[in-house]
CSV table of C-alpha atoms in Angstrom, one decimal:
chain,number,residue,atom,x,y,z
A,13,MET,CA,-86.7,-113.8,166.1
A,14,GLN,CA,-88.5,-111.1,164.1
A,15,ILE,CA,-91.7,-109.7,165.1
A,16,ASN,CA,-94.5,-108.1,163.0
A,17,ILE,CA,-98.1,-107.0,163.8
A,18,ASN,CA,-100.5,-108.1,161.2
A,19,GLY,CA,-103.8,-107.0,162.2
A,20,LYS,CA,-104.9,-108.5,165.2
A,21,VAL,CA,-102.1,-111.2,164.8
A,22,LEU,CA,-98.5,-110.8,166.5
A,23,PHE,CA,-96.4,-112.8,164.1
A,24,ALA,CA,-93.2,-113.8,165.3
A,25,THR,CA,-90.8,-115.7,163.2
A,26,LEU,CA,-88.6,-117.9,165.9
A,27,ASP,CA,-85.0,-119.6,164.7
A,28,GLY,CA,-82.5,-121.4,166.4
A,29,GLU,CA,-82.5,-123.9,169.0
A,30,LEU,CA,-85.6,-123.7,171.7
A,31,ASP,CA,-84.3,-124.5,174.7
A,32,TYR,CA,-84.3,-123.2,178.1
A,33,HIS,CA,-82.0,-120.5,177.4
A,34,MET,CA,-83.4,-119.4,174.1
A,35,ALA,CA,-87.0,-119.8,175.5
A,36,GLU,CA,-86.0,-117.0,178.4
A,37,LYS,CA,-84.8,-114.5,175.5
A,38,PHE,CA,-88.0,-115.4,173.3
A,39,ARG,CA,-90.4,-115.2,176.4
A,40,THR,CA,-89.0,-111.6,177.3
A,41,GLN,CA,-89.3,-110.1,173.7
A,42,LEU,CA,-92.5,-111.9,172.9
A,43,ASP,CA,-94.2,-110.5,175.9
A,44,ALA,CA,-92.9,-106.7,175.4
A,45,ALA,CA,-94.1,-106.7,171.9
A,46,PHE,CA,-97.5,-108.3,172.6
A,47,GLU,CA,-98.1,-105.9,175.9
A,48,LYS,CA,-97.5,-103.1,173.8
A,49,SER,CA,-99.7,-104.1,171.0
A,50,ALA,CA,-103.5,-104.5,170.4
A,51,CYS,CA,-103.2,-108.0,169.0
A,52,ARG,CA,-105.4,-110.7,170.6
A,53,HIS,CA,-103.6,-113.6,168.6
A,54,ILE,CA,-100.2,-115.0,168.5
A,55,LEU,CA,-98.6,-116.8,165.5
A,56,LEU,CA,-95.2,-118.5,166.1
A,57,ASP,CA,-93.5,-119.5,162.7
A,58,MET,CA,-91.7,-122.3,164.0
A,59,SER,CA,-90.0,-123.7,160.5
A,60,ASP,CA,-86.4,-122.0,161.2
A,61,VAL,CA,-86.3,-123.6,164.8
A,62,SER,CA,-84.2,-126.6,164.4
A,63,PHE,CA,-84.7,-128.2,168.0
A,64,MET,CA,-87.0,-127.7,171.1
A,65,ASP,CA,-87.3,-129.4,174.6
A,66,SER,CA,-90.0,-129.0,177.3
A,67,SER,CA,-88.8,-125.9,178.2
A,68,GLY,CA,-89.8,-124.5,174.6
A,69,ILE,CA,-93.1,-126.4,175.3
A,70,GLY,CA,-93.5,-124.4,178.6
A,71,MET,CA,-92.4,-121.0,176.8
A,72,VAL,CA,-95.5,-122.0,173.8
A,73,ILE,CA,-98.2,-122.5,176.9
A,74,GLY,CA,-96.9,-119.2,178.6
A,75,ARG,CA,-97.7,-117.3,175.7
A,76,TYR,CA,-101.0,-119.4,174.8
A,77,LYS,CA,-102.1,-118.2,178.2
A,78,LYS,CA,-101.6,-114.4,177.2
A,79,ALA,CA,-103.5,-114.9,174.2
A,80,GLU,CA,-106.3,-116.7,176.1
A,81,LEU,CA,-106.7,-113.5,178.5
A,82,ARG,CA,-107.2,-111.1,175.3
A,83,GLY,CA,-109.8,-113.6,173.9
A,84,GLY,CA,-107.4,-115.0,171.5
A,85,ARG,CA,-105.4,-117.8,170.3
A,86,LEU,CA,-102.0,-119.2,169.6
A,87,VAL,CA,-101.1,-120.9,166.5
A,88,LEU,CA,-97.7,-122.8,165.8
A,89,ALA,CA,-96.8,-123.0,162.2
A,90,GLY,CA,-94.4,-124.8,160.2
A,91,MET,CA,-93.1,-127.3,162.9
A,92,SER,CA,-90.7,-130.0,161.7
A,93,GLU,CA,-91.2,-133.8,162.2
A,94,SER,CA,-89.2,-133.5,165.6
A,95,LEU,CA,-90.9,-130.7,166.8
A,96,ALA,CA,-94.5,-132.2,165.8
A,97,LYS,CA,-93.5,-135.2,167.8
A,98,LEU,CA,-92.9,-133.4,171.0
A,99,TYR,CA,-96.0,-131.2,170.5
A,100,GLU,CA,-98.2,-134.2,170.2
A,101,MET,CA,-96.1,-136.2,173.0
A,102,SER,CA,-96.4,-133.3,175.3
A,103,GLY,CA,-100.2,-132.6,175.1
A,104,LEU,CA,-99.7,-129.5,173.6
A,105,SER,CA,-101.6,-130.6,170.7
A,106,LYS,CA,-104.7,-130.4,172.8
A,107,ILE,CA,-104.6,-126.8,173.4
A,108,VAL,CA,-102.8,-125.1,170.6
A,109,SER,CA,-103.5,-125.3,167.1
A,110,ARG,CA,-101.0,-126.2,164.5
A,111,ALA,CA,-100.9,-125.1,160.8
A,112,ALA,CA,-98.5,-126.2,158.0
A,113,THR,CA,-97.8,-122.5,156.5
A,114,ASN,CA,-98.0,-119.2,157.8
A,115,GLU,CA,-101.1,-118.3,155.4
A,116,ALA,CA,-102.8,-121.5,156.7
A,117,ALA,CA,-102.1,-120.4,160.4
A,118,ILE,CA,-103.4,-116.7,159.5
A,119,SER,CA,-106.7,-118.0,158.0
A,120,MET,CA,-107.0,-120.2,160.9
A,121,LEU,CA,-107.2,-116.9,163.1
A,122,GLY,CA,-109.6,-115.7,160.6
A,123,GLY,CA,-107.5,-113.5,158.1
A,124,PRO,CA,-105.1,-110.7,158.4
A,125,LEU,CA,-107.7,-107.8,159.2
A,126,VAL,CA,-109.9,-109.7,162.0
B,2,MET,CA,-67.0,-150.7,168.0
B,3,THR,CA,-66.9,-149.5,171.7
B,4,ASN,CA,-66.6,-145.9,172.6
B,5,LYS,CA,-66.7,-143.8,175.6
B,6,VAL,CA,-66.6,-140.2,176.9
B,7,LYS,CA,-66.7,-138.1,179.8
B,8,PHE,CA,-67.0,-134.4,180.0
B,9,GLU,CA,-67.8,-131.6,182.3
B,10,PHE,CA,-69.4,-128.3,182.1
B,11,ALA,CA,-70.3,-125.2,184.2
B,12,ALA,CA,-74.3,-125.3,185.1
B,13,ILE,CA,-75.2,-122.7,182.9
B,14,PRO,CA,-78.3,-122.7,180.4
B,15,GLU,CA,-75.8,-121.8,177.4
B,16,ASN,CA,-74.2,-125.5,178.0
B,17,ALA,CA,-77.1,-127.2,177.4
B,18,ALA,CA,-76.5,-126.3,173.7
B,19,LEU,CA,-72.9,-127.3,174.0
B,20,ALA,CA,-73.8,-131.0,175.5
B,21,ARG,CA,-76.5,-131.6,172.8
B,22,VAL,CA,-73.6,-131.1,170.3
B,23,VAL,CA,-71.1,-133.2,172.0
B,24,VAL,CA,-73.7,-136.1,172.5
B,25,ALA,CA,-74.9,-135.9,168.8
B,26,ALA,CA,-71.3,-136.0,167.7
B,27,PHE,CA,-70.7,-139.2,169.7
B,28,ILE,CA,-73.5,-141.1,168.3
B,29,THR,CA,-73.0,-140.0,164.9
B,30,PRO,CA,-70.4,-142.6,163.7
B,31,LEU,CA,-73.2,-145.3,164.6
B,32,ASP,CA,-75.3,-143.9,161.7
B,33,PRO,CA,-78.4,-143.5,163.9
B,34,SER,CA,-81.6,-142.2,162.1
B,35,VAL,CA,-82.4,-138.4,162.1
B,36,GLY,CA,-85.1,-139.1,164.6
B,37,GLU,CA,-83.0,-141.3,167.0
B,38,ILE,CA,-80.6,-138.2,167.2
B,39,SER,CA,-83.3,-135.7,167.9
B,40,ASP,CA,-84.9,-138.2,170.7
B,41,ILE,CA,-81.4,-138.6,172.4
B,42,LYS,CA,-80.7,-134.8,172.2
B,43,THR,CA,-83.8,-133.6,173.3
B,44,ALA,CA,-83.4,-136.6,176.4
B,45,VAL,CA,-80.3,-135.0,177.4
B,46,SER,CA,-81.2,-131.4,176.9
B,47,GLU,CA,-84.0,-132.1,179.8
B,48,ALA,CA,-81.7,-133.8,182.2
B,49,VAL,CA,-79.0,-131.1,182.0
B,50,THR,CA,-81.6,-128.5,182.0
B,51,ASN,CA,-82.6,-130.0,185.2
B,52,ALA,CA,-79.7,-130.2,186.3
B,53,ILE,CA,-78.9,-126.4,186.1
B,54,ILE,CA,-82.4,-125.0,187.2
B,55,HIS,CA,-83.3,-127.5,189.7
B,56,GLY,CA,-79.7,-129.0,191.1
B,57,TYR,CA,-78.1,-125.7,191.1
B,58,ASN,CA,-81.3,-123.4,191.2
B,59,GLY,CA,-80.4,-121.5,188.5
B,60,ASN,CA,-77.0,-120.2,190.2
B,61,GLY,CA,-74.8,-121.6,187.8
B,62,ASN,CA,-71.0,-120.4,188.5
B,63,GLY,CA,-68.3,-121.6,186.2
B,64,ASN,CA,-66.0,-122.1,189.0
B,65,GLU,CA,-68.1,-123.9,191.6
B,66,THR,CA,-70.8,-126.0,189.7
B,67,ALA,CA,-70.4,-128.7,187.1
B,68,VAL,CA,-72.8,-131.1,185.3
B,69,THR,CA,-71.0,-134.3,184.2
B,70,ILE,CA,-71.9,-136.3,181.0
B,71,SER,CA,-70.5,-139.9,180.9
B,72,MET,CA,-71.2,-141.7,177.7
B,73,HIS,CA,-70.5,-145.2,176.1
B,74,ASN,CA,-72.0,-147.6,173.7
B,75,VAL,CA,-72.1,-151.3,173.6
B,76,SER,CA,-72.4,-151.8,170.2
B,77,ARG,CA,-75.6,-149.8,169.0
B,78,GLN,CA,-76.9,-149.3,172.5
B,79,ILE,CA,-76.2,-146.1,173.9
B,80,HIS,CA,-75.6,-145.4,177.7
B,81,ILE,CA,-75.6,-141.7,179.0
B,82,GLU,CA,-75.1,-140.7,182.3
B,83,VAL,CA,-76.0,-136.9,183.5
B,84,SER,CA,-74.8,-136.2,187.1
B,85,ASP,CA,-74.8,-132.8,189.3
B,86,SER,CA,-73.5,-132.2,192.8
B,87,GLY,CA,-76.5,-129.8,193.4
B,88,VAL,CA,-79.5,-129.9,196.4
B,89,GLY,CA,-80.8,-133.2,194.8
B,90,ILE,CA,-84.5,-134.2,194.7
B,91,GLU,CA,-86.5,-135.0,197.9
B,92,ASN,CA,-88.9,-137.3,196.5
B,93,ILE,CA,-88.0,-139.0,193.0
B,94,ALA,CA,-91.5,-140.4,192.3
B,95,SER,CA,-93.1,-137.2,192.3
B,96,ALA,CA,-90.3,-135.4,190.3
B,97,MET,CA,-91.2,-137.9,187.3
B,98,GLU,CA,-94.8,-137.6,187.8
B,99,PRO,CA,-96.1,-135.9,184.1
B,100,LEU,CA,-96.5,-132.0,185.2
B,101,PHE,CA,-95.3,-132.0,188.4
B,102,THR,CA,-92.8,-129.0,188.8
B,103,THR,CA,-91.6,-127.0,192.0
B,104,LYS,CA,-91.1,-124.1,189.6
B,105,PRO,CA,-94.5,-123.1,187.9
B,106,GLU,CA,-93.7,-119.4,188.2
B,107,MET,CA,-90.7,-120.1,185.9
B,108,GLU,CA,-93.2,-121.6,183.4
B,109,ARG,CA,-91.7,-124.8,183.6
B,110,SER,CA,-94.0,-127.5,182.1
B,111,GLY,CA,-93.0,-130.4,184.6
B,112,LEU,CA,-92.6,-132.5,181.4
B,113,GLY,CA,-88.9,-133.0,181.5
B,114,PHE,CA,-89.0,-136.8,182.9
B,115,THR,CA,-91.8,-137.6,180.8
B,116,VAL,CA,-89.6,-136.5,177.5
B,117,MET,CA,-87.0,-138.5,178.9
B,118,GLU,CA,-89.0,-141.8,179.3
B,119,SER,CA,-90.7,-141.3,176.5
B,120,PHE,CA,-87.6,-140.7,174.1
B,121,MET,CA,-85.4,-143.0,175.6
B,122,ASP,CA,-85.6,-147.1,176.6
B,123,THR,CA,-84.8,-146.7,180.1
B,124,VAL,CA,-84.4,-143.6,182.7
B,125,GLU,CA,-83.2,-144.1,185.9
B,126,VAL,CA,-82.7,-141.6,188.5
B,127,THR,CA,-80.8,-141.8,191.6
B,128,SER,CA,-80.7,-138.6,193.9
B,129,ARG,CA,-80.1,-137.6,197.9
B,130,PRO,CA,-80.9,-134.5,199.3
B,131,ASN,CA,-77.8,-132.1,199.1
B,132,GLU,CA,-75.7,-134.4,197.3
B,133,GLY,CA,-77.1,-134.1,193.9
B,134,THR,CA,-78.5,-136.2,191.1
B,135,THR,CA,-77.8,-139.0,188.3
B,136,ILE,CA,-79.9,-139.9,185.5
B,137,LYS,CA,-78.9,-142.6,183.5
B,138,MET,CA,-80.4,-143.4,180.3
B,139,VAL,CA,-80.2,-145.9,177.9
B,140,LYS,CA,-81.4,-146.2,174.2
B,141,GLN,CA,-80.8,-149.0,171.4
B,142,LEU,CA,-80.4,-147.5,168.1
B,143,ALA,CA,-82.2,-149.6,165.3
B,144,GLY,CA,-80.0,-152.1,163.1
B,145,GLU,CA,-77.4,-151.0,160.8
B,146,ARG,CA,-79.1,-149.2,157.8
């Protein structure tokens, strides 16, 4: 996973299979980086995530809550068809926005300098 | 063609990935669609994860705990059974309710059974406290492509 700070956006590129085992690792790294930063929003680039189950959904909802506490939002970018199916089925789509690309996600979050 | 396989592995989180790979390899000769493989892998991942973190309370030890997967196919119908010898489920009906979880502090979404039921045709749960849990799932693959 790569994490970059882009203005008020914590931008993380996730990769591999987002199951319980990996969700634990991502959670720890994301929380450490978010707490150290002054970011409000979290952007998760999912384009290199090849698999996700409900442990991944739980991890995303947890990070969404962290962003919300700072008055921010969480956006998922670049999900494959199978990830999108779980995103819709689980109801995650009702609380977390989705963008086709990272650029689109950044602009949904108000641009890089906001 | 009918085939079957049974395998057992230590109840540690890393092994959910192994289970998904074996299950995918088992069904690949039947030429399933990408969506069907993904559905089955996701359902198996949910069942195995539940066994590891609920059945064995996350205390997996390679020597003492095991999850068993038995699979067979009847033509293009896939039968998968995931069993553990863990603590069992006290109230199966509650456990299967969407968003029900006994471990909210671990950010469990409570969607495991909902995902299994959405992605498979049938899901049957048998469990007794302190004797373990068995989840039987069936999915019919679409006709030969």
